[in-house]
Amino acid sequence: MWFSFLSLILFTTSALAQFKRPISAQNATVSSLIYGLPLSIYAPTANSIANQTGVWMTNTLFHATALEDPSSHSVVLFNVDTLYSRAVLDLSHGDLIATMPAMDPGRFVVWPFYDIFGNDVCNFGTVTNSTAGKYRVTYRAGNPGCEAARGDSEYAGTAYLPTAYGITFLRIEVGNASDVAHVVTEIQPGFTLASLPPHHAPSAPPLTPELLNSDPASGNTPLYIMQLLARLAAFSPPEVLSDAPTIDATLAAAGVHVAAQRYIPPAGVDLSRAFAAAQAAYAAIPTSPAWITLGGAWSTLAPAVAGDFGTAYTARAYIAVNAYLLLSADQAVYPFFAVTETLSSNETYVLEFGGGKPRVTGFWSLTVYDAAGFLVPNPVDRYALGDRSNMTYPDGTRVYGGTSPANSTEPFYMLLQAADNPPTAAEWAPNWLPTPAGGAAFRFVLRWFGPTAALLDGTYTYPTLTAVAANPPLPRTGPSSE
C-alpha cells in the first residue's frame, strides 16, 4: 500500500482544517501552485539526469568530467568552480549507501541531499568536517536532516530525507584545467551511491518516467504543477510535518485528490489567473522580509530560509525558478546584484572590491550570466573570477598566489566589459570578466563557499559597481594591505 498511516493522518486532519478555516478554491489553487512549483523543476531535471544513458537509472551517481560552459542549459546559474556529480534519489523501496573518499587537504567539497521540493536537508563535506566512509541515506517523513555516527554503527552518518524521492548534486572544488583532470581521475571515482536490500515494505511506488510524466500538460505550466502534485503528494509530505494538515486541506480545496492521484479543477477556478497570482507572489520575494541586504546594492535570501526552506514556500518557489538546488547558508551564500541596464559599445563596468579579500573558509567567485541565467560565450572562455584566478592589483602584483596576505584589505578590481570588446590595456586582461556581446542584458552572482560571519553581519564592505567609458585606466589608489 502506497498510502501509509501518514496519508490517513493527513486526510483526517485536512477535513478538520477545512471545517475550521474554509478556503476558497481559487485561493487554494494559488497556494497550491506556489507550494508545488518546485515539482515542475524537479521533474525535467530528474528526467535529464536519470535518462542520460538512454536507460532510466535512479540511485546512480553520474560524474561530470568537464566544467559547465555556455552550452549547459539544464539548470540556471550553474557555477564553474566545481565539478558536479548528480543522481536522482528513489528511497521508496530501501535505503542507499553514499561512500565518500578521503580528500586532498584544503579542497572544498559539499555533498548535499535534497528532497523532491529542493530543500537542502543534509550536507556531507568540508564545512561539516565529514570523514571518509559510508553514509546511509533514508526516507523519514518528519524530522529530516543529518545524524552523526553512533558508536555501534558501521556508517559515518545518516541523511534523512522527508520525501521518498529527491536529488543529489555533489560539488567538488577545482582550481584550473589541469586540476579538472586530477579530480576526474583521482577523486570522483571514490564517490559512489549503492542501493541496500529492502528492509521494509515499499513506502511509495518506484520513481519511474511514467510517474513523473504521465498525462503531462504540454505548454500549460499551472496544469502540469497541479498534475504533479496529485501524483506525488501522497509520498512527498512537507518537510515540516506539523504543516501537513494545512497543506493537505489546501490541496483538497484546490481539487488535488491525493488518494486517487488525480487533479480535478473545482468549478469556477481560473487556473491561468491563479498562476499569475502565484508568480507575482514569488517574484516579490526580493522585496520581502525573506530577503536581506548585505551592504550597497547586494542582497540575498535570509540565511534562516536559504536552501532549507521549512515552511517558506514562496521563497522556495522563487529559488526553484531562479537558483534551483541552492545550498544551505552554512555551506554557501549567494549575494545577488540587480543590474538594470545593458552596456553600449563604449561603456563598461568597474567592480571595486573595496573591502579587500572576502573572508571565506572555502573559496569564492563572481560569475556573469546572460539575462536567462546561462553562461556567456566569450573569446577567452572565462566565465568567473575569484580566489583561484590570476587577478592582479593595480601595481601588477597578484591578488591571490603572490605575497598578499589572506586578510588583505587592499582593494582590487574587475572589469565587466562586453565579450566582443576586449580590453585594450594589457593590465586589465587578467581582471576582465566578459559580459554578453553587443551590450545585451546580463546579471552576475557572487558565491561564498564556507562563508564567515563577516560576510553577513555588515563587517565586510561589499563590492561597488561603477559605469564608465569602455577601456578605462586601472585605478591606482587605495588603502594598503594589512
Coordinates of C-alpha atoms in Angstrom, one line a residue:
M1 CA 0.0 0.0 0.0
W2 CA 1.4 3.3 -1.1
F3 CA -0.9 5.3 1.2
S4 CA 0.6 4.7 4.6
F5 CA -0.5 5.8 8.1
L6 CA 0.8 9.3 7.3
S7 CA -1.7 9.7 4.4
L8 CA -4.5 8.6 6.7
I9 CA -3.5 11.2 9.3
L10 CA -3.4 13.9 6.6
F11 CA -6.8 13.1 5.3
T12 CA -8.4 13.1 8.8
T13 CA -6.7 16.3 9.8
S14 CA -7.4 18.0 6.5
A15 CA -11.1 17.6 6.9
L16 CA -10.9 19.2 10.3
A17 CA -8.7 22.0 9.0
Q18 CA -11.2 22.8 6.2
F19 CA -14.0 22.9 8.7
K20 CA -12.2 25.3 10.9
R21 CA -10.7 27.5 8.3
P22 CA -12.5 27.5 5.0
I23 CA -10.5 28.5 1.9
S24 CA -11.8 29.3 -1.5
A25 CA -10.9 27.1 -4.4
Q26 CA -9.3 29.9 -6.2
N27 CA -7.1 31.0 -3.3
A28 CA -6.3 27.3 -2.6
T29 CA -5.2 26.9 -6.2
V30 CA -2.8 29.9 -5.9
S31 CA -1.3 28.5 -2.7
S32 CA -1.0 25.0 -4.2
L33 CA 0.8 26.4 -7.3
I34 CA 3.3 28.1 -5.0
Y35 CA 3.7 25.0 -2.9
G36 CA 4.0 22.6 -5.9
L37 CA 6.1 24.8 -8.3
P38 CA 9.4 23.1 -7.4
L39 CA 8.0 19.8 -8.7
S40 CA 7.8 21.3 -12.2
I41 CA 11.6 22.0 -12.0
Y42 CA 12.4 18.6 -10.3
A43 CA 10.6 16.5 -13.0
P44 CA 12.6 17.7 -16.1
T45 CA 15.8 17.8 -14.0
A46 CA 15.3 14.2 -12.9
N47 CA 14.5 13.3 -16.5
S48 CA 17.7 14.8 -17.8
I49 CA 19.8 13.1 -15.1
A50 CA 18.2 9.6 -15.0
N51 CA 17.9 9.3 -18.8
Q52 CA 21.4 10.4 -19.8
T53 CA 22.5 6.9 -20.7
G54 CA 19.3 6.2 -22.7
V55 CA 18.1 3.9 -19.9
W56 CA 16.2 5.3 -16.9
M57 CA 18.6 5.0 -13.9
T58 CA 17.9 6.3 -10.4
N59 CA 20.3 6.0 -7.4
T60 CA 23.2 6.2 -9.8
L61 CA 25.8 8.9 -9.4
F62 CA 26.8 10.4 -12.7
H63 CA 30.0 12.3 -12.7
A64 CA 30.5 15.4 -15.0
T65 CA 34.0 15.2 -16.3
A66 CA 34.2 18.8 -17.6
L67 CA 33.2 22.2 -16.2
E68 CA 29.9 23.8 -17.3
D69 CA 30.1 26.0 -20.4
P70 CA 27.6 28.2 -22.3
S71 CA 26.0 25.1 -23.8
S72 CA 24.8 24.0 -20.4
H73 CA 21.2 24.8 -20.2
S74 CA 19.7 22.1 -17.9
V75 CA 19.8 24.4 -14.7
V76 CA 20.1 28.1 -14.4
L77 CA 23.1 29.8 -12.7
F78 CA 25.5 26.8 -12.9
N79 CA 28.8 27.6 -11.3
V80 CA 32.2 27.0 -13.0
D81 CA 34.1 26.5 -9.7
T82 CA 33.2 22.8 -9.1
L83 CA 32.7 19.6 -10.9
Y84 CA 29.2 18.2 -10.4
S85 CA 28.1 14.7 -9.7
R86 CA 24.3 14.1 -9.9
A87 CA 21.8 11.4 -9.0
V88 CA 18.1 11.1 -8.8
L89 CA 17.2 9.5 -5.5
D90 CA 14.5 6.9 -5.1
L91 CA 14.1 5.7 -1.5
S92 CA 10.7 4.1 -2.0
H93 CA 12.0 0.5 -1.7
G94 CA 15.0 0.9 0.6
D95 CA 18.0 2.9 1.7
L96 CA 21.2 4.0 -0.1
I97 CA 24.8 3.9 0.9
A98 CA 26.7 7.1 -0.1
T99 CA 30.5 6.5 0.0
M100 CA 32.9 9.4 0.4
P101 CA 36.6 9.1 -0.1
A102 CA 39.5 10.8 1.7
M103 CA 40.0 14.3 0.2
D104 CA 43.0 16.4 -0.7
P105 CA 43.8 18.8 2.2
G106 CA 42.3 22.2 1.5
R107 CA 39.9 21.1 -1.2
F108 CA 36.3 22.2 -0.6
V109 CA 33.6 19.6 -1.1
V110 CA 29.9 19.6 -0.3
W111 CA 27.6 16.6 -0.9
P112 CA 24.1 17.9 -0.5
F113 CA 20.9 15.7 -0.4
Y114 CA 17.7 17.5 -1.5
D115 CA 14.1 16.4 -1.1
I116 CA 11.8 16.5 -4.0
F117 CA 10.9 20.1 -3.3
G118 CA 14.5 21.3 -3.4
N119 CA 15.2 21.5 0.3
D120 CA 18.9 21.0 1.1
V121 CA 18.2 18.8 4.2
C122 CA 21.6 17.3 4.7
N123 CA 25.2 18.0 3.7
F124 CA 28.4 16.0 4.0
G125 CA 31.7 17.6 3.3
T126 CA 34.2 20.2 4.3
V127 CA 32.0 22.5 6.4
T128 CA 30.6 19.6 8.4
N129 CA 34.0 18.0 8.8
S130 CA 32.7 14.8 7.3
T131 CA 35.2 11.9 7.3
A132 CA 35.8 9.4 4.6
G133 CA 33.5 6.4 4.8
K134 CA 30.0 5.2 4.2
Y135 CA 26.8 7.3 4.9
R136 CA 23.3 6.0 4.9
V137 CA 20.5 7.8 3.1
T138 CA 17.0 7.0 4.1
Y139 CA 13.4 8.3 3.8
R140 CA 11.8 9.5 7.1
A141 CA 8.7 11.7 7.0
G142 CA 9.2 14.4 9.5
N143 CA 12.5 15.3 11.3
P144 CA 14.8 15.3 8.3
G145 CA 18.4 16.2 8.3
C146 CA 21.8 14.7 9.2
E147 CA 22.6 12.4 12.1
A148 CA 26.1 11.9 13.3
A149 CA 27.6 8.4 13.5
R150 CA 26.6 6.3 16.5
G151 CA 29.3 4.2 18.3
D152 CA 27.7 0.9 17.2
S153 CA 27.1 1.9 13.6
E154 CA 29.1 1.0 10.5
Y155 CA 28.1 4.3 9.0
A156 CA 29.8 7.6 9.4
G157 CA 26.4 9.3 9.5
T158 CA 22.9 9.3 8.1
A159 CA 20.9 11.6 5.8
Y160 CA 17.2 11.6 6.4
L161 CA 15.1 12.8 3.5
P162 CA 11.4 13.8 4.3
T163 CA 10.2 12.7 0.8
A164 CA 10.5 9.3 -0.9
Y165 CA 12.2 10.9 -3.9
G166 CA 14.9 13.5 -4.1
I167 CA 18.1 14.5 -5.8
T168 CA 21.8 15.0 -5.0
F169 CA 24.3 17.4 -6.6
L170 CA 27.8 16.8 -5.3
R171 CA 30.2 19.7 -5.8
I172 CA 34.0 19.3 -5.8
E173 CA 36.1 22.4 -6.0
V174 CA 38.5 22.6 -8.9
G175 CA 41.3 25.2 -9.5
N176 CA 42.2 25.1 -13.1
A177 CA 42.1 22.9 -16.3
S178 CA 44.9 20.6 -15.0
D179 CA 43.1 20.2 -11.7
V180 CA 40.0 19.0 -13.5
A181 CA 41.9 16.0 -14.8
H182 CA 43.1 15.2 -11.3
V183 CA 39.6 15.4 -9.8
V184 CA 38.1 13.3 -12.6
T185 CA 40.7 10.5 -12.4
E186 CA 41.7 10.5 -8.7
I187 CA 38.7 11.9 -6.7
Q188 CA 35.3 11.4 -8.4
P189 CA 35.5 7.6 -8.7
G190 CA 35.7 7.4 -4.9
F191 CA 32.2 9.0 -4.5
T192 CA 29.6 6.3 -5.1
L193 CA 25.9 5.5 -4.4
A194 CA 24.6 2.0 -3.9
S195 CA 21.2 0.6 -3.0
L196 CA 20.8 -1.5 0.1
P197 CA 18.5 -4.5 0.1
P198 CA 14.9 -3.6 1.1
H199 CA 14.3 -3.8 4.8
H200 CA 10.7 -2.8 4.9
A201 CA 7.6 -2.8 2.8
P202 CA 7.7 -0.2 0.0
S203 CA 6.8 3.3 1.2
A204 CA 5.9 4.6 -2.3
P205 CA 5.9 3.4 -5.8
P206 CA 9.2 3.3 -7.6
L207 CA 10.2 6.6 -9.3
T208 CA 9.6 6.0 -13.0
P209 CA 9.3 8.1 -16.1
E210 CA 5.6 7.3 -16.1
L211 CA 5.1 8.6 -12.6
L212 CA 6.8 11.9 -13.4
N213 CA 5.5 12.3 -16.9
S214 CA 2.1 10.6 -17.3
D215 CA -0.5 13.0 -18.8
P216 CA 1.8 15.9 -18.9
A217 CA 0.2 19.2 -19.6
S218 CA 2.4 20.3 -22.5
G219 CA 2.8 24.0 -22.6
N220 CA 0.5 24.5 -19.6
T221 CA 2.7 25.0 -16.6
P222 CA 0.0 25.5 -13.9
L223 CA -1.9 22.4 -15.0
Y224 CA 1.4 20.5 -15.1
I225 CA 2.1 21.6 -11.5
M226 CA -1.3 20.5 -10.3
Q227 CA -1.0 17.1 -12.0
L228 CA 2.4 16.6 -10.4
L229 CA 1.0 17.4 -7.0
A230 CA -1.8 14.9 -7.5
R231 CA 0.6 12.1 -8.5
L232 CA 3.4 12.8 -5.9
A233 CA 1.8 14.4 -2.8
A234 CA 0.9 11.1 -1.0
F235 CA 4.6 10.2 -0.6
S236 CA 6.0 13.7 -0.6
P237 CA 4.9 15.3 2.7
P238 CA 6.0 18.8 3.7
E239 CA 9.4 18.9 5.4
V240 CA 7.8 20.4 8.5
L241 CA 5.3 17.6 9.2
S242 CA 3.2 19.7 11.6
D243 CA 2.3 21.8 8.5
A244 CA 0.8 18.7 6.7
P245 CA -2.8 19.3 7.8
T246 CA -2.8 22.8 6.4
I247 CA -1.1 21.7 3.1
D248 CA -3.5 18.8 2.8
A249 CA -6.5 21.0 3.3
T250 CA -5.2 23.5 0.7
L251 CA -4.6 20.8 -1.9
A252 CA -8.0 19.3 -1.3
A253 CA -9.7 22.6 -1.7
A254 CA -7.8 23.2 -4.9
G255 CA -9.0 19.9 -6.4
V256 CA -6.0 17.7 -5.8
H257 CA -7.3 14.3 -5.0
V258 CA -4.3 12.7 -3.3
A259 CA -5.6 9.2 -2.8
A260 CA -6.8 8.9 -6.4
Q261 CA -3.7 10.7 -7.7
R262 CA -5.9 13.0 -9.8
Y263 CA -6.4 16.7 -10.2
I264 CA -10.0 17.8 -10.9
P265 CA -10.3 21.6 -11.2
P266 CA -13.1 22.9 -9.0
A267 CA -15.9 24.7 -10.7
G268 CA -15.2 28.3 -11.3
V269 CA -11.4 28.1 -10.8
D270 CA -9.4 30.2 -13.3
L271 CA -6.1 28.3 -13.4
S272 CA -4.3 30.9 -15.5
R273 CA -5.3 33.7 -13.2
A274 CA -4.2 31.7 -10.2
F275 CA -0.8 31.0 -11.7
A276 CA -0.4 34.7 -12.5
A277 CA -1.1 35.5 -8.8
A278 CA 1.4 32.8 -7.7
Q279 CA 4.1 34.2 -10.0
A280 CA 3.5 37.7 -8.6
A281 CA 3.8 36.4 -5.1
Y282 CA 7.1 34.6 -5.5
A283 CA 8.5 37.3 -7.8
A284 CA 8.1 39.7 -4.8
I285 CA 10.4 37.7 -2.6
P286 CA 13.4 40.1 -3.1
T287 CA 11.3 42.9 -1.6
S288 CA 10.0 40.7 1.3
P289 CA 11.4 40.1 4.8
A290 CA 12.7 36.8 3.5
W291 CA 15.3 38.8 1.6
I292 CA 18.1 40.7 3.4
T293 CA 20.5 43.5 2.3
L294 CA 24.3 42.9 2.7
G295 CA 25.6 46.4 2.0
G296 CA 25.5 48.6 -1.0
A297 CA 23.3 47.1 -3.7
W298 CA 23.9 43.5 -2.7
S299 CA 21.2 41.3 -1.1
T300 CA 20.4 37.6 -0.7
L301 CA 17.8 35.2 0.8
A302 CA 17.8 35.3 4.6
P303 CA 20.1 32.5 5.9
A304 CA 17.3 31.2 8.1
V305 CA 15.4 30.1 5.0
A306 CA 18.1 29.7 2.4
G307 CA 18.5 26.3 0.9
D308 CA 16.5 24.6 3.5
F309 CA 13.2 26.4 3.4
G310 CA 10.9 24.9 6.0
T311 CA 7.5 26.4 5.6
A312 CA 8.8 29.4 3.5
Y313 CA 7.1 28.0 0.4
T314 CA 7.0 31.3 -1.6
A315 CA 10.8 31.7 -1.1
R316 CA 11.2 28.1 -2.1
A317 CA 9.2 28.7 -5.3
Y318 CA 11.3 31.8 -6.1
I319 CA 14.6 29.9 -5.7
A320 CA 13.3 26.9 -7.7
V321 CA 12.8 29.3 -10.7
N322 CA 15.9 31.4 -10.2
A323 CA 18.6 29.4 -8.5
Y324 CA 17.4 25.7 -8.3
L325 CA 19.2 23.5 -5.7
L326 CA 20.5 26.3 -3.6
L327 CA 22.9 25.2 -0.8
S328 CA 22.0 26.0 2.8
A329 CA 23.6 29.1 4.2
D330 CA 26.2 27.3 6.3
Q331 CA 27.6 25.9 3.1
A332 CA 27.4 28.8 0.7
V333 CA 25.9 32.3 0.5
Y334 CA 24.9 33.8 -2.9
P335 CA 24.8 37.6 -2.9
F336 CA 22.8 39.0 -5.9
F337 CA 23.3 42.4 -7.5
A338 CA 20.5 43.6 -9.8
V339 CA 22.0 45.0 -13.0
T340 CA 19.2 47.0 -14.6
E341 CA 21.0 48.4 -17.6
T342 CA 22.8 47.0 -20.6
L343 CA 26.2 48.1 -21.9
S344 CA 26.7 50.0 -25.1
S345 CA 29.8 49.6 -27.2
N346 CA 31.5 52.5 -25.5
E347 CA 30.6 51.5 -21.9
T348 CA 31.8 49.1 -19.2
Y349 CA 31.5 48.5 -15.5
V350 CA 34.3 48.5 -13.0
L351 CA 33.6 46.4 -9.9
E352 CA 35.7 47.5 -6.9
F353 CA 36.3 45.1 -4.1
G354 CA 36.9 47.9 -1.6
G355 CA 36.8 45.6 1.4
G356 CA 39.7 43.6 0.1
K357 CA 39.8 39.8 0.1
P358 CA 36.4 38.2 1.1
R359 CA 36.7 36.1 4.3
V360 CA 35.7 32.5 3.4
T361 CA 36.9 29.2 4.8
G362 CA 36.3 27.6 1.4
F363 CA 36.6 29.7 -1.8
W364 CA 34.7 32.4 -3.6
S365 CA 33.9 33.6 -7.2
L366 CA 31.8 36.0 -9.2
T367 CA 30.1 34.6 -12.3
V368 CA 28.5 36.5 -15.1
Y369 CA 25.3 35.2 -16.8
D370 CA 23.1 36.3 -19.6
A371 CA 19.6 37.5 -18.8
A372 CA 18.3 33.9 -18.9
G373 CA 20.8 32.8 -16.3
F374 CA 23.3 30.9 -18.6
L375 CA 27.0 31.4 -19.1
V376 CA 28.2 34.0 -21.6
P377 CA 30.2 32.8 -24.7
N378 CA 33.4 34.8 -25.0
P379 CA 36.8 34.5 -26.7
V380 CA 38.8 33.7 -23.6
D381 CA 36.4 31.1 -22.2
R382 CA 36.3 32.9 -18.9
Y383 CA 33.0 32.9 -17.0
A384 CA 34.0 33.7 -13.5
L385 CA 36.8 35.3 -11.4
G386 CA 37.7 34.6 -7.8
D387 CA 40.4 33.5 -5.4
R388 CA 41.8 30.9 -7.9
S389 CA 42.1 33.4 -10.7
N390 CA 45.2 35.3 -11.8
M391 CA 43.8 38.7 -11.0
T392 CA 46.2 41.5 -10.2
Y393 CA 46.3 44.6 -8.1
P394 CA 46.9 48.0 -9.9
D395 CA 50.6 47.7 -9.3
G396 CA 50.7 44.4 -11.2
T397 CA 51.2 42.0 -8.3
R398 CA 48.8 39.1 -7.9
V399 CA 45.8 39.3 -5.6
Y400 CA 46.0 35.6 -5.0
G401 CA 49.0 33.3 -5.3
G402 CA 51.5 36.1 -4.6
T403 CA 52.7 37.8 -1.4
S404 CA 49.4 39.5 -0.5
P405 CA 48.2 38.2 2.9
A406 CA 45.0 36.3 3.3
N407 CA 43.4 39.1 5.3
S408 CA 44.4 41.9 3.0
T409 CA 42.0 44.9 2.8
E410 CA 43.8 46.3 -0.3
P411 CA 41.2 46.9 -3.0
F412 CA 41.2 45.1 -6.3
Y413 CA 39.1 45.5 -9.4
M414 CA 37.2 43.5 -12.0
L415 CA 36.3 44.8 -15.5
L416 CA 32.9 43.8 -16.7
Q417 CA 33.0 44.5 -20.4
A418 CA 31.3 43.0 -23.5
A419 CA 32.7 39.8 -24.9
D420 CA 33.1 41.4 -28.4
N421 CA 35.0 44.4 -26.9
P422 CA 38.2 43.0 -25.2
P423 CA 40.1 45.5 -23.0
T424 CA 42.9 47.3 -24.9
A425 CA 45.1 47.7 -21.8
A426 CA 47.1 44.6 -21.1
E427 CA 46.9 45.3 -17.3
W428 CA 43.2 44.7 -17.4
A429 CA 43.4 41.4 -19.2
P430 CA 43.6 39.1 -16.1
N431 CA 40.8 41.0 -14.4
W432 CA 38.4 41.1 -17.4
L433 CA 35.1 39.2 -17.0
P434 CA 33.2 39.2 -20.3
T435 CA 29.5 40.2 -20.4
P436 CA 27.2 39.4 -23.4
A437 CA 28.3 40.6 -26.8
G438 CA 26.6 43.6 -28.3
G439 CA 25.7 45.0 -24.9
A440 CA 22.9 42.5 -24.1
A441 CA 21.4 42.3 -20.7
F442 CA 23.3 40.3 -18.1
R443 CA 23.4 39.6 -14.4
F444 CA 26.1 38.3 -12.0
V445 CA 26.2 36.3 -8.8
L446 CA 28.8 36.1 -6.0
R447 CA 29.4 32.8 -4.3
W448 CA 30.9 32.5 -0.9
F449 CA 31.7 28.8 -0.1
G450 CA 32.3 28.4 3.6
P451 CA 31.1 31.9 4.4
T452 CA 32.3 33.6 7.6
A453 CA 30.1 35.8 9.8
A454 CA 31.8 39.0 8.3
L455 CA 30.0 38.4 5.0
L456 CA 26.6 38.5 6.6
D457 CA 26.8 40.8 9.6
G458 CA 27.9 44.0 7.8
T459 CA 31.6 43.8 8.7
Y460 CA 32.8 43.2 5.2
T461 CA 32.4 46.0 2.6
Y462 CA 30.7 44.6 -0.4
P463 CA 31.9 45.5 -4.0
T464 CA 30.7 48.6 -5.7
L465 CA 29.8 48.9 -9.3
T466 CA 30.6 52.0 -11.4
A467 CA 29.6 52.5 -15.1
V468 CA 32.5 54.2 -17.0
A469 CA 33.6 54.6 -20.6
A470 CA 35.0 51.5 -22.2
N471 CA 38.6 50.5 -21.6
P472 CA 39.1 52.7 -18.5
P473 CA 42.6 53.1 -16.9
L474 CA 43.2 50.8 -14.0
P475 CA 42.6 52.6 -10.6
R476 CA 45.9 53.4 -8.9
T477 CA 44.9 54.4 -5.4
G478 CA 43.6 52.6 -2.4
P479 CA 44.4 51.6 1.2
S480 CA 47.4 49.5 1.9
S481 CA 47.2 45.8 2.7
E482 CA 47.2 44.7 6.3

